[in-house]
PDB file of C-alpha atoms in Angstrom:
ATOM      1  CA  UNK A1110       0.060   0.444  -0.245  1.00  0.00           C
ATOM      2  CA  UNK A1111       0.723   3.359   0.218  1.00  0.00           C
ATOM      3  CA  UNK A1112       1.396   3.926   3.411  1.00  0.00           C
ATOM      4  CA  UNK A1113       2.488  -0.112   4.223  1.00  0.00           C
ATOM      5  CA  UNK A1114       5.130  -2.549   2.567  1.00  0.00           C
ATOM      6  CA  UNK A1115       4.226  -6.135   4.224  1.00  0.00           C
ATOM      7  CA  UNK A1116       6.607  -9.657   3.203  1.00  0.00           C
ATOM      8  CA  UNK A1117       5.006 -13.014   3.491  1.00  0.00           C
ATOM      9  CA  UNK A1118       6.691 -16.316   4.357  1.00  0.00           C
ATOM     10  CA  UNK A1119       4.408 -18.555   2.363  1.00  0.00           C
ATOM     11  CA  UNK A1120       5.144 -22.957   3.008  1.00  0.00           C
ATOM     12  CA  UNK A1121       4.340 -25.042   0.502  1.00  0.00           C
ATOM     13  CA  UNK A1122       4.298 -28.623  -0.476  1.00  0.00           C
ATOM     14  CA  UNK A1123       4.312 -29.091  -3.974  1.00  0.00           C
ATOM     15  CA  UNK A1124       2.180 -32.343  -5.230  1.00  0.00           C
ATOM     16  CA  UNK A1125       3.210 -35.929  -6.744  1.00  0.00           C
ATOM     17  CA  UNK A1126       3.977 -36.728  -9.973  1.00  0.00           C
ATOM     18  CA  UNK A1127       1.457 -40.222  -9.529  1.00  0.00           C
ATOM     19  CA  UNK A1128      -1.260 -37.510  -7.929  1.00  0.00           C
ATOM     20  CA  UNK A1129      -4.577 -36.509 -10.781  1.00  0.00           C
ATOM     21  CA  UNK A1130      -4.866 -32.898 -10.200  1.00  0.00           C
ATOM     22  CA  UNK A1131      -1.765 -31.078  -9.556  1.00  0.00           C
ATOM     23  CA  UNK A1132      -2.496 -28.607  -6.580  1.00  0.00           C
ATOM     24  CA  UNK A1133      -0.120 -26.842  -4.842  1.00  0.00           C
ATOM     25  CA  UNK A1134      -1.664 -26.531  -1.180  1.00  0.00           C
ATOM     26  CA  UNK A1135       0.214 -23.768   1.208  1.00  0.00           C
ATOM     27  CA  UNK A1136      -0.017 -21.854   4.157  1.00  0.00           C
ATOM     28  CA  UNK A1137       1.313 -18.697   5.276  1.00  0.00           C
ATOM     29  CA  UNK A1138       3.660 -18.500   8.056  1.00  0.00           C
ATOM     30  CA  UNK A1139       4.107 -14.936   9.013  1.00  0.00           C
ATOM     31  CA  UNK A1140       3.403 -11.604   7.296  1.00  0.00           C
ATOM     32  CA  UNK A1141       5.681  -8.697   8.857  1.00  0.00           C
ATOM     33  CA  UNK A1142       6.245  -5.455   7.713  1.00  0.00           C
ATOM     34  CA  UNK A1143      10.075  -5.162   7.165  1.00  0.00           C
ATOM     35  CA  UNK A1144      10.191  -1.236   6.198  1.00  0.00           C
ATOM     36  CA  UNK A1145       7.929  -0.340   9.782  1.00  0.00           C
ATOM     37  CA  UNK A1146       9.980   1.054  12.178  1.00  0.00           C
ATOM     38  CA  UNK A1147      11.380   3.511   9.447  1.00  0.00           C
ATOM     39  CA  UNK A1148       7.507   4.632   7.891  1.00  0.00           C
ATOM     40  CA  UNK A1149       6.470   4.722  11.455  1.00  0.00           C
ATOM     41  CA  UNK A1150       9.785   7.404  11.986  1.00  0.00           C
ATOM     42  CA  UNK A1151       9.130   9.557   8.910  1.00  0.00           C
ATOM     43  CA  UNK A1152       6.526  12.263   8.355  1.00  0.00           C
ATOM     44  CA  UNK A1153       2.765  12.027   8.043  1.00  0.00           C
ATOM     45  CA  UNK A1154       3.419  13.031   4.536  1.00  0.00           C
ATOM     46  CA  UNK A1155       5.344  10.513   3.732  1.00  0.00           C
ATOM     47  CA  UNK A1156       4.183   7.202   1.420  1.00  0.00           C
ATOM     48  CA  UNK A1157       5.683   5.017  -0.526  1.00  0.00           C
ATOM     49  CA  UNK A1158       6.779   5.663  -4.537  1.00  0.00           C
ATOM     50  CA  UNK A1159       8.308   2.170  -5.538  1.00  0.00           C
ATOM     51  CA  UNK A1160       9.352  -0.995  -3.820  1.00  0.00           C
ATOM     52  CA  UNK A1161      11.253  -3.733  -6.321  1.00  0.00           C
ATOM     53  CA  UNK A1162      13.088  -6.891  -5.308  1.00  0.00           C
ATOM     54  CA  UNK A1163      17.022  -6.982  -5.375  1.00  0.00           C
ATOM     55  CA  UNK A1164      18.222  -7.941  -7.942  1.00  0.00           C
ATOM     56  CA  UNK A1165      19.020 -11.129  -8.794  1.00  0.00           C
ATOM     57  CA  UNK A1166      21.245 -13.225 -10.891  1.00  0.00           C
ATOM     58  CA  UNK A1167      18.484 -14.972 -12.255  1.00  0.00           C
ATOM     59  CA  UNK A1168      16.888 -11.823 -13.931  1.00  0.00           C
ATOM     60  CA  UNK A1169      19.935 -10.655 -16.186  1.00  0.00           C
ATOM     61  CA  UNK A1170      22.751  -9.205 -12.488  1.00  0.00           C
ATOM     62  CA  UNK A1171      25.460  -9.826 -11.591  1.00  0.00           C
ATOM     63  CA  UNK A1172      24.963 -10.602  -7.963  1.00  0.00           C
ATOM     64  CA  UNK A1173      22.405 -13.259  -6.220  1.00  0.00           C
ATOM     65  CA  UNK A1174      21.106 -11.468  -3.314  1.00  0.00           C
ATOM     66  CA  UNK A1175      19.659 -12.435   0.026  1.00  0.00           C
ATOM     67  CA  UNK A1176      16.453 -13.792  -0.124  1.00  0.00           C
ATOM     68  CA  UNK A1177      13.585 -11.319   0.329  1.00  0.00           C
ATOM     69  CA  UNK A1178      15.954  -7.597   0.317  1.00  0.00           C
ATOM     70  CA  UNK A1179      14.424  -5.162  -1.334  1.00  0.00           C
ATOM     71  CA  UNK A1180      14.866  -2.231  -2.061  1.00  0.00           C
ATOM     72  CA  UNK A1181      12.014   0.961  -1.205  1.00  0.00           C
ATOM     73  CA  UNK A1182      11.851   4.991  -2.684  1.00  0.00           C
ATOM     74  CA  UNK A1183       9.394   7.355  -0.632  1.00  0.00           C
ATOM     75  CA  UNK A1184       7.922  10.388  -1.976  1.00  0.00           C
ATOM     76  CA  UNK A1185      10.523  11.925   0.688  1.00  0.00           C
ATOM     77  CA  UNK A1186      13.192  10.890  -1.819  1.00  0.00           C
ATOM     78  CA  UNK A1187      14.965   8.507   0.980  1.00  0.00           C
ATOM     79  CA  UNK A1188      15.886   5.186  -0.669  1.00  0.00           C
ATOM     80  CA  UNK A1189      15.710   2.121   2.264  1.00  0.00           C
ATOM     81  CA  UNK A1190      16.922  -0.988   1.308  1.00  0.00           C
ATOM     82  CA  UNK A1191      15.806  -4.404   3.690  1.00  0.00           C
ATOM     83  CA  UNK A1192      18.592  -6.374   3.000  1.00  0.00           C
ATOM     84  CA  UNK A1193      16.400  -9.650   3.757  1.00  0.00           C
ATOM     85  CA  UNK A1194      15.831 -11.399   7.221  1.00  0.00           C
ATOM     86  CA  UNK A1195      17.320 -13.334   9.740  1.00  0.00           C
ATOM     87  CA  UNK A1196      17.622 -16.988   9.820  1.00  0.00           C
ATOM     88  CA  UNK A1197      16.775 -17.862  13.208  1.00  0.00           C
ATOM     89  CA  UNK A1198      16.984 -21.483  12.599  1.00  0.00           C
ATOM     90  CA  UNK A1199      18.281 -24.331  15.187  1.00  0.00           C
ATOM     91  CA  UNK A1200      17.167 -27.458  12.430  1.00  0.00           C
ATOM     92  CA  UNK A1201      17.691 -27.126   9.184  1.00  0.00           C
ATOM     93  CA  UNK A1202      14.068 -29.532   8.418  1.00  0.00           C
ATOM     94  CA  UNK A1203      12.325 -26.343  10.353  1.00  0.00           C
ATOM     95  CA  UNK A1204      13.683 -22.962   8.920  1.00  0.00           C
ATOM     96  CA  UNK A1205      11.960 -19.966  10.780  1.00  0.00           C
ATOM     97  CA  UNK A1206      13.216 -16.530   9.741  1.00  0.00           C
ATOM     98  CA  UNK A1207      13.335 -13.953  11.714  1.00  0.00           C
ATOM     99  CA  UNK A1208      12.027 -10.700   9.248  1.00  0.00           C
ATOM    100  CA  UNK A1209      11.748  -8.244  12.653  1.00  0.00           C
ATOM    101  CA  UNK A1210      15.972  -8.357  13.136  1.00  0.00           C
ATOM    102  CA  UNK A1211      16.600  -8.047   9.636  1.00  0.00           C
ATOM    103  CA  UNK A1212      19.475  -4.862   8.728  1.00  0.00           C
ATOM    104  CA  UNK A1213      17.655  -2.185   7.238  1.00  0.00           C
ATOM    105  CA  UNK A1214      19.828   0.944   5.783  1.00  0.00           C
ATOM    106  CA  UNK A1215      19.192   4.562   4.060  1.00  0.00           C
ATOM    107  CA  UNK A1216      22.163   4.796   1.662  1.00  0.00           C
ATOM    108  CA  UNK A1217      20.299   7.713  -0.304  1.00  0.00           C
ATOM    109  CA  UNK A1218      18.664  10.799   1.106  1.00  0.00           C
ATOM    110  CA  UNK A1219      17.451  13.339  -1.714  1.00  0.00           C
ATOM    111  CA  UNK A1220      19.715  16.858  -0.500  1.00  0.00           C
ATOM    112  CA  UNK A1221      16.979  20.024  -0.310  1.00  0.00           C
ATOM    113  CA  UNK A1222      18.304  21.462  -3.768  1.00  0.00           C
ATOM    114  CA  UNK A1223      17.357  17.709  -5.758  1.00  0.00           C
ATOM    115  CA  UNK A1224      13.470  17.956  -4.042  1.00  0.00           C
ATOM    116  CA  UNK A1225      10.749  19.582  -6.283  1.00  0.00           C
ATOM    117  CA  UNK A1226       7.547  21.606  -4.527  1.00  0.00           C
ATOM    118  CA  UNK A1227       5.000  22.749  -5.274  1.00  0.00           C
ATOM    119  CA  UNK A1228       2.705  21.108  -7.887  1.00  0.00           C
ATOM    120  CA  UNK A1229       6.096  20.584 -10.769  1.00  0.00           C
ATOM    121  CA  UNK A1230       5.353  17.282 -11.587  1.00  0.00           C
ATOM    122  CA  UNK A1231       8.239  17.005 -13.653  1.00  0.00           C
ATOM    123  CA  UNK A1232      10.616  18.220 -11.317  1.00  0.00           C
ATOM    124  CA  UNK A1233       9.252  14.658  -8.588  1.00  0.00           C
ATOM    125  CA  UNK A1234      10.915  11.014  -8.554  1.00  0.00           C
ATOM    126  CA  UNK A1235       8.151   8.701 -10.306  1.00  0.00           C
ATOM    127  CA  UNK A1236       9.710   5.681 -10.389  1.00  0.00           C
ATOM    128  CA  UNK A1237      13.548   3.790  -9.546  1.00  0.00           C
ATOM    129  CA  UNK A1238      14.518   0.687 -11.185  1.00  0.00           C
ATOM    130  CA  UNK A1239      18.645  -1.444 -10.908  1.00  0.00           C
ATOM    131  CA  UNK A1240      20.981  -0.653 -13.985  1.00  0.00           C
ATOM    132  CA  UNK A1241      21.955  -3.758 -16.106  1.00  0.00           C
ATOM    133  CA  UNK A1242      24.234  -4.207 -19.004  1.00  0.00           C
ATOM    134  CA  UNK A1243      25.745  -6.426 -21.442  1.00  0.00           C
ATOM    135  CA  UNK A1244      29.242  -5.531 -20.963  1.00  0.00           C
ATOM    136  CA  UNK A1245      30.383  -9.070 -19.055  1.00  0.00           C
ATOM    137  CA  UNK A1246      32.899  -6.151 -17.578  1.00  0.00           C
ATOM    138  CA  UNK A1247      30.305  -3.533 -16.439  1.00  0.00           C
ATOM    139  CA  UNK A1248      27.283  -6.730 -15.193  1.00  0.00           C
ATOM    140  CA  UNK A1249      29.343  -5.737 -11.482  1.00  0.00           C
ATOM    141  CA  UNK A1250      28.834  -2.630 -11.543  1.00  0.00           C
ATOM    142  CA  UNK A1251      25.789  -1.692 -13.303  1.00  0.00           C
ATOM    143  CA  UNK A1252      24.308  -4.054 -10.863  1.00  0.00           C
ATOM    144  CA  UNK A1253      24.961  -1.940  -7.826  1.00  0.00           C
ATOM    145  CA  UNK A1254      23.627   0.990  -9.845  1.00  0.00           C
ATOM    146  CA  UNK A1255      19.868   2.463  -9.490  1.00  0.00           C
ATOM    147  CA  UNK A1256      17.738   4.757 -12.282  1.00  0.00           C
ATOM    148  CA  UNK A1257      15.341   7.520 -11.225  1.00  0.00           C
ATOM    149  CA  UNK A1258      12.799   8.449 -13.476  1.00  0.00           C
ATOM    150  CA  UNK A1259      11.404  12.298 -13.112  1.00  0.00           C
ATOM    151  CA  UNK A1260       7.709  12.913 -14.978  1.00  0.00           C
ATOM    152  CA  UNK A1261       9.541  15.747 -16.732  1.00  0.00           C
ATOM    153  CA  UNK A1262      11.343  12.329 -18.561  1.00  0.00           C
ATOM    154  CA  UNK A1263      14.956  13.022 -17.183  1.00  0.00           C
ATOM    155  CA  UNK A1264      16.648  10.106 -15.786  1.00  0.00           C
ATOM    156  CA  UNK A1265      19.813  10.227 -12.837  1.00  0.00           C
ATOM    157  CA  UNK A1266      21.491   8.024 -11.583  1.00  0.00           C
ATOM    158  CA  UNK A1267      22.402   6.758  -7.803  1.00  0.00           C
ATOM    159  CA  UNK A1268      25.390   3.964  -7.462  1.00  0.00           C
ATOM    160  CA  UNK A1269      27.103   1.765  -5.699  1.00  0.00           C
ATOM    161  CA  UNK A1270      23.749   0.108  -4.131  1.00  0.00           C
ATOM    162  CA  UNK A1271      24.241  -3.380  -2.249  1.00  0.00           C
ATOM    163  CA  UNK A1272      22.634  -5.351  -0.616  1.00  0.00           C
ATOM    164  CA  UNK A1273      24.437  -7.131   2.807  1.00  0.00           C
ATOM    165  CA  UNK A1274      24.908 -10.691   2.183  1.00  0.00           C
ATOM    166  CA  UNK A1275      24.628 -10.488  -1.937  1.00  0.00           C
ATOM    167  CA  UNK A1276      26.881 -12.901  -3.622  1.00  0.00           C
ATOM    168  CA  UNK A1277      29.073 -12.437  -6.875  1.00  0.00           C
ATOM    169  CA  UNK A1278      31.962 -14.626  -8.447  1.00  0.00           C
ATOM    170  CA  UNK A1279      35.262 -13.585  -7.654  1.00  0.00           C
ATOM    171  CA  UNK A1280      36.135 -12.975 -11.888  1.00  0.00           C
ATOM    172  CA  UNK A1281      33.004 -11.518 -11.766  1.00  0.00           C
ATOM    173  CA  UNK A1282      34.309  -8.338  -9.006  1.00  0.00           C
ATOM    174  CA  UNK A1283      37.817  -9.360 -11.379  1.00  0.00           C
ATOM    175  CA  UNK A1284      36.343  -7.549 -14.029  1.00  0.00           C
ATOM    176  CA  UNK A1285      35.238  -4.256 -12.639  1.00  0.00           C
ATOM    177  CA  UNK A1286      38.638  -4.134 -10.774  1.00  0.00           C
ATOM    178  CA  UNK A1287      40.608  -4.141 -14.630  1.00  0.00           C
ATOM    179  CA  UNK A1288      37.991  -2.532 -15.756  1.00  0.00           C
ATOM    180  CA  UNK A1289      38.702   0.673 -12.815  1.00  0.00           C
ATOM    181  CA  UNK A1290      42.352  -0.529 -13.220  1.00  0.00           C
ATOM    182  CA  UNK A1291      42.513   0.112 -16.571  1.00  0.00           C
ATOM    183  CA  UNK A1292      40.780   3.689 -16.534  1.00  0.00           C
ATOM    184  CA  UNK A1293      42.788   5.079 -13.887  1.00  0.00           C
ATOM    185  CA  UNK A1294      46.396   4.037 -15.383  1.00  0.00           C
ATOM    186  CA  UNK A1295      44.338   5.216 -18.917  1.00  0.00           C
ATOM    187  CA  UNK A1296      43.423   9.205 -16.979  1.00  0.00           C
ATOM    188  CA  UNK A1297      46.178   8.715 -14.762  1.00  0.00           C
ATOM    189  CA  UNK A1298      46.235  12.455 -13.202  1.00  0.00           C
ATOM    190  CA  UNK A1299      45.386  13.312  -9.193  1.00  0.00           C
ATOM    191  CA  UNK A1300      43.722  16.018 -10.599  1.00  0.00           C
ATOM    192  CA  UNK A1301      41.144  14.909 -12.205  1.00  0.00           C
ATOM    193  CA  UNK A1302      37.654  14.678 -11.284  1.00  0.00           C
ATOM    194  CA  UNK A1303      36.865  11.122 -13.206  1.00  0.00           C
ATOM    195  CA  UNK A1304      40.460  10.210 -11.136  1.00  0.00           C
ATOM    196  CA  UNK A1305      39.030  10.150  -7.867  1.00  0.00           C
ATOM    197  CA  UNK A1306      35.688   8.836  -8.935  1.00  0.00           C
ATOM    198  CA  UNK A1307      37.623   5.371 -10.692  1.00  0.00           C
ATOM    199  CA  UNK A1308      39.745   5.771  -7.160  1.00  0.00           C
ATOM    200  CA  UNK A1309      37.318   5.230  -5.208  1.00  0.00           C
ATOM    201  CA  UNK A1310      34.547   3.231  -7.161  1.00  0.00           C
ATOM    202  CA  UNK A1311      38.316   1.049  -6.537  1.00  0.00           C
ATOM    203  CA  UNK A1312      38.290   0.894  -2.467  1.00  0.00           C
ATOM    204  CA  UNK A1313      35.048   0.351  -2.079  1.00  0.00           C
ATOM    205  CA  UNK A1314      34.984  -2.719  -4.460  1.00  0.00           C
ATOM    206  CA  UNK A1315      38.225  -3.633  -2.682  1.00  0.00           C
ATOM    207  CA  UNK A1316      36.697  -3.171   1.166  1.00  0.00           C
ATOM    208  CA  UNK A1317      33.167  -4.730   0.721  1.00  0.00           C
ATOM    209  CA  UNK A1318      34.151  -7.534  -1.514  1.00  0.00           C
ATOM    210  CA  UNK A1319      37.106  -8.183   0.407  1.00  0.00           C
ATOM    211  CA  UNK A1320      38.652  -9.572  -2.786  1.00  0.00           C
ATOM    212  CA  UNK A1321      42.116 -10.163  -0.771  1.00  0.00           C
ATOM    213  CA  UNK A1322      40.713 -12.168   1.869  1.00  0.00           C
ATOM    214  CA  UNK A1323      40.711 -15.675   0.289  1.00  0.00           C
ATOM    215  CA  UNK A1324      40.382 -18.047  -2.440  1.00  0.00           C
ATOM    216  CA  UNK A1325      36.536 -19.326  -3.187  1.00  0.00           C
ATOM    217  CA  UNK A1326      35.129 -18.687  -6.487  1.00  0.00           C
ATOM    218  CA  UNK A1327      31.913 -16.685  -4.265  1.00  0.00           C
ATOM    219  CA  UNK A1328      32.294 -13.649  -3.115  1.00  0.00           C
ATOM    220  CA  UNK A1329      29.684 -12.165  -0.200  1.00  0.00           C
ATOM    221  CA  UNK A1330      29.150  -8.733   0.369  1.00  0.00           C
ATOM    222  CA  UNK A1331      29.886  -6.899   3.543  1.00  0.00           C
ATOM    223  CA  UNK A1332      27.488  -4.159   4.451  1.00  0.00           C
ATOM    224  CA  UNK A1333      27.895  -2.062   7.694  1.00  0.00           C
ATOM    225  CA  UNK A1334      24.517  -1.831   9.917  1.00  0.00           C
ATOM    226  CA  UNK A1335      25.508   1.668  10.990  1.00  0.00           C
ATOM    227  CA  UNK A1336      27.556   4.562   9.489  1.00  0.00           C
ATOM    228  CA  UNK A1337      31.216   4.446  10.331  1.00  0.00           C
ATOM    229  CA  UNK A1338      33.349   7.296   9.084  1.00  0.00           C
ATOM    230  CA  UNK A1339      36.508   4.298   8.959  1.00  0.00           C
ATOM    231  CA  UNK A1340      34.130   1.830   6.461  1.00  0.00           C
ATOM    232  CA  UNK A1341      33.372   3.156   3.000  1.00  0.00           C
ATOM    233  CA  UNK A1342      30.070   0.776   2.670  1.00  0.00           C
ATOM    234  CA  UNK A1343      28.040   3.461   4.714  1.00  0.00           C
ATOM    235  CA  UNK A1344      29.122   6.069   2.872  1.00  0.00           C
ATOM    236  CA  UNK A1345      26.102   8.057   2.003  1.00  0.00           C
ATOM    237  CA  UNK A1346      25.340   8.467  -1.915  1.00  0.00           C
ATOM    238  CA  UNK A1347      25.289  11.299  -3.936  1.00  0.00           C
ATOM    239  CA  UNK A1348      22.338  12.053  -6.752  1.00  0.00           C
ATOM    240  CA  UNK A1349      24.042  12.092 -10.430  1.00  0.00           C
ATOM    241  CA  UNK A1350      22.804  13.324 -13.302  1.00  0.00           C
ATOM    242  CA  UNK A1351      20.746  13.538 -15.696  1.00  0.00           C
ATOM    243  CA  UNK A1352      22.148  11.387 -17.663  1.00  0.00           C
ATOM    244  CA  UNK A1353      23.168  11.523 -21.620  1.00  0.00           C
ATOM    245  CA  UNK A1354      22.135   8.311 -23.536  1.00  0.00           C
ATOM    246  CA  UNK A1355      25.519   7.724 -25.504  1.00  0.00           C
ATOM    247  CA  UNK A1356      26.522  10.050 -27.912  1.00  0.00           C
ATOM    248  CA  UNK A1357      23.541  12.247 -27.396  1.00  0.00           C
TER     249      UNK A1357
END
């Protein structure tokens, strides 16, 4: 709804192959509100613009995010991430998920000059999505980016947006770092704004994915729960744009 977001935990059994009636029966184990604390703490005029599921590899993205993780954008232009419920199971045979203990972070809040007031519908953000890329070298960098659409048709972007516990193949992280390192070498100037941008991306990727911390085929992203000046994963994002198509 405009004021609440509900997460249903379902359990069901698949019909056997020899059953004549192929019917799936199940039950709703729990109904929770993952963004409840954030919405309660907001003003009475706050409502939800859009909720989208976290980017998953099966849908063409580079990341495999925790189940039930999602992103929510409100009309106060705060992007909230629910990083998935925490498992409270002691036995694999009877798994329970504690939605209330799931991590919620707010990596992006629009600055005052970026907000639209009054009846300026063209300046208001109406939707957002996660970016995708057909370029394998840029797959992870795009999956960590969101695109925001305004009523005027302008598209802005923000990055990096990553869910805690997201799993990415080590080779995919390596390709992203190779691309970033290539751009750093090409620009070769610390006074260049683009050079600083790529250098920050390099440090962010190395810290969040800890690519030097093992040799497994997959790497798990680690996002700090609260703001920490010593952790780059908690630094607030900045809105960029409007984005322009190549050749425009």
